[in-house]
Amino acid sequence: MKSQLKAFLFIALVGGIVLLSGCDKDPEPENIPEEITKVILTFSATGAAPIEVEANDPDLDGPQPIVVGLIALDANTTYTLSVEFFNGFYEPTKPEYSITDEVEAEGAEHQLFFSWSAGVFSNPDGVGNIETSGTVNYNDEDENNLPIGLSTIWTTASATTGKTLRVMLKHQPGIKSATSTSSDGDSDLDLTFPIRINE
């Protein structure tokens, strides 16, 4: 009887240790995408008023359509583009409403990628870095000296219409590197704006 009791106590003790050691492990971090219902693109050029363009998706996966504004820029002009993100499920007075600072603070996990129709920009040349290896003039960096994309620099080409600019925000925790691309990680945002270059 004593040997059976000892065996039972030994099994219970080992089981308890295994259980406790399992509790010590931290859970795997969840890769939760940002809930972005509004995006503001602000194009700023020296000596001109800033040009703001919005995209709104008030219910994300719901039935309401995404409303995307037209980007209208002047030809042969250099612009600094700033991108802001908002979560409309919160009141504008709440700190959670603007998530631009969060994306910047978590810059090592995020990167904006861009693609555009040929002939829209003279600098950078090409058609972007979404599904291609083109360049983008990034104007900001994360803690690892890798681009984020909340600020970029663009020079328009000559007048043109019927073109597009695609903006993609990727969430890349543990993935982002000097060689990661728009195919890596999850998309927090993927929008295509119509763009016109005026004379």
XYZ file of C-alpha atoms in Angstrom:
199
model
C 0.000 0.000 0.000
C 2.857 2.358 0.932
C 4.610 1.711 -2.392
C 1.388 2.494 -4.276
C 0.990 5.728 -2.301
C 4.618 6.697 -3.018
C 4.124 6.005 -6.722
C 0.953 8.110 -6.750
C 2.678 10.998 -4.946
C 5.641 10.814 -7.353
C 3.343 10.959 -10.396
C 1.377 13.837 -8.876
C 4.590 15.735 -8.102
C 6.000 15.254 -11.618
C 2.660 16.226 -13.145
C 2.569 19.378 -11.027
C 6.086 20.372 -12.086
C 5.235 19.885 -15.775
C 2.057 21.916 -15.307
C 3.871 24.760 -13.555
C 6.711 24.847 -16.068
C 4.095 25.104 -18.811
C 2.595 28.135 -17.060
C 5.967 29.913 -17.013
C 6.081 30.165 -20.808
C 4.908 33.417 -22.297
C 2.128 33.043 -24.861
C 3.093 33.603 -28.479
C 2.482 37.259 -29.389
C -0.553 37.724 -31.595
C -0.109 39.416 -34.955
C -3.176 41.633 -34.687
C -3.682 43.911 -37.706
C -4.399 47.595 -37.186
C -8.053 48.639 -37.571
C -7.741 51.521 -40.017
C -10.974 53.198 -41.088
C -9.507 56.462 -42.356
C -6.291 57.443 -44.126
C -5.095 60.970 -44.864
C -2.379 61.603 -47.442
C -0.862 65.091 -47.185
C 1.305 66.312 -50.068
C 3.385 69.374 -49.115
C 5.399 71.466 -51.577
C 7.487 74.561 -50.879
C 5.458 77.747 -51.263
C 2.117 75.976 -51.768
C -0.785 74.998 -49.544
C -0.747 71.334 -48.456
C -2.952 68.984 -50.471
C -4.939 66.537 -48.327
C -6.602 63.442 -49.764
C -8.710 61.053 -47.689
C -9.800 57.449 -47.946
C -12.602 56.248 -45.671
C -13.770 52.721 -44.863
C -16.086 53.301 -41.871
C -17.064 49.672 -41.255
C -13.988 47.829 -42.617
C -15.377 44.453 -43.736
C -18.974 45.699 -43.568
C -21.279 46.596 -46.469
C -20.381 50.290 -46.697
C -18.148 51.048 -49.693
C -14.642 52.470 -49.376
C -14.562 56.122 -50.453
C -11.207 57.157 -51.936
C -10.375 60.746 -52.881
C -8.627 61.953 -56.033
C -4.983 63.010 -55.776
C -4.416 66.118 -57.938
C -0.828 67.399 -58.024
C 1.053 69.968 -60.083
C 3.482 68.848 -62.764
C 7.253 68.945 -62.209
C 6.887 69.629 -58.486
C 8.578 68.011 -55.487
C 6.273 66.965 -52.645
C 6.780 65.502 -49.196
C 4.033 62.950 -48.572
C 2.887 62.350 -44.994
C 0.530 59.453 -44.236
C -1.804 59.363 -41.214
C -4.007 56.513 -39.979
C -7.161 56.626 -37.864
C -9.439 54.115 -36.150
C -12.988 55.452 -36.416
C -14.329 52.893 -33.962
C -13.061 55.331 -31.304
C -14.152 58.925 -30.706
C -11.691 61.526 -32.060
C -11.043 62.634 -28.464
C -9.738 59.178 -27.496
C -5.999 58.444 -27.807
C -6.801 55.237 -29.717
C -8.406 57.258 -32.551
C -5.090 58.221 -34.174
C -2.843 55.215 -34.702
C -0.107 56.980 -36.677
C 2.072 57.277 -33.563
C 1.545 53.574 -32.849
C 2.692 52.642 -36.355
C 5.741 54.888 -35.923
C 6.536 53.502 -32.447
C 6.245 49.989 -33.863
C 8.234 50.980 -36.947
C 10.388 47.858 -36.691
C 7.192 45.880 -37.417
C 5.669 48.115 -40.112
C 6.526 49.370 -43.583
C 4.580 51.277 -46.194
C 4.992 50.168 -49.798
C 3.921 52.112 -52.884
C 3.259 51.491 -56.557
C 2.058 53.845 -59.273
C 1.258 54.081 -62.941
C 4.171 54.702 -65.280
C 4.713 58.360 -66.114
C 3.293 59.825 -62.885
C 6.577 60.574 -61.114
C 10.004 61.472 -62.454
C 11.561 60.721 -59.051
C 11.514 58.022 -57.916
C 11.531 56.480 -61.359
C 9.961 53.133 -62.173
C 6.589 52.015 -60.814
C 7.259 51.376 -57.114
C 8.067 48.539 -54.739
C 4.810 46.589 -54.502
C 5.440 43.241 -56.193
C 8.460 44.844 -57.917
C 11.978 45.820 -56.854
C 11.639 49.525 -57.617
C 12.727 52.321 -55.305
C 10.810 54.714 -53.054
C 12.314 57.874 -51.525
C 11.713 57.069 -47.861
C 12.157 59.991 -45.473
C 12.002 58.133 -42.134
C 13.552 55.089 -40.451
C 12.858 52.646 -37.643
C 15.265 51.754 -34.819
C 17.099 49.389 -37.188
C 17.638 52.105 -39.824
C 15.050 50.486 -42.097
C 12.360 52.573 -43.835
C 8.861 53.037 -42.403
C 7.195 55.205 -45.057
C 5.079 57.629 -43.011
C 7.128 60.316 -44.785
C 8.322 60.021 -48.391
C 9.504 62.400 -51.135
C 8.130 62.543 -54.689
C 8.690 64.623 -57.814
C 5.876 64.633 -60.341
C 6.394 64.235 -64.075
C 4.487 66.114 -66.781
C 0.702 66.417 -66.910
C -1.260 63.172 -67.120
C -4.653 61.758 -66.141
C -6.272 58.396 -65.476
C -3.390 57.110 -63.345
C -3.243 55.473 -59.899
C -1.153 55.421 -56.716
C -1.351 52.307 -54.546
C -0.500 52.497 -50.833
C 0.075 49.327 -48.786
C 0.893 49.114 -45.065
C 2.467 45.797 -44.083
C 2.628 44.396 -40.552
C 5.881 42.413 -40.338
C 6.749 41.522 -36.710
C 9.866 39.359 -36.674
C 9.988 39.538 -40.486
C 10.980 43.077 -41.486
C 14.538 43.279 -42.750
C 16.644 44.919 -45.442
C 15.377 42.251 -47.854
C 11.720 41.889 -46.792
C 9.164 42.886 -49.424
C 5.490 43.726 -49.831
C 4.817 39.980 -50.026
C 5.991 39.432 -46.433
C 3.709 39.753 -43.405
C 0.065 40.793 -43.241
C -1.545 43.808 -44.898
C -2.996 46.372 -42.476
C -4.019 48.503 -45.439
C -4.097 48.254 -49.233
C -5.674 51.181 -51.082
C -5.508 52.479 -54.639
C -6.024 56.216 -55.200
C -6.799 57.814 -58.563
C -4.151 60.422 -59.385
C -4.002 63.304 -61.838
C -1.003 65.497 -62.619
C -2.053 69.004 -63.642
C -0.144 71.270 -66.033
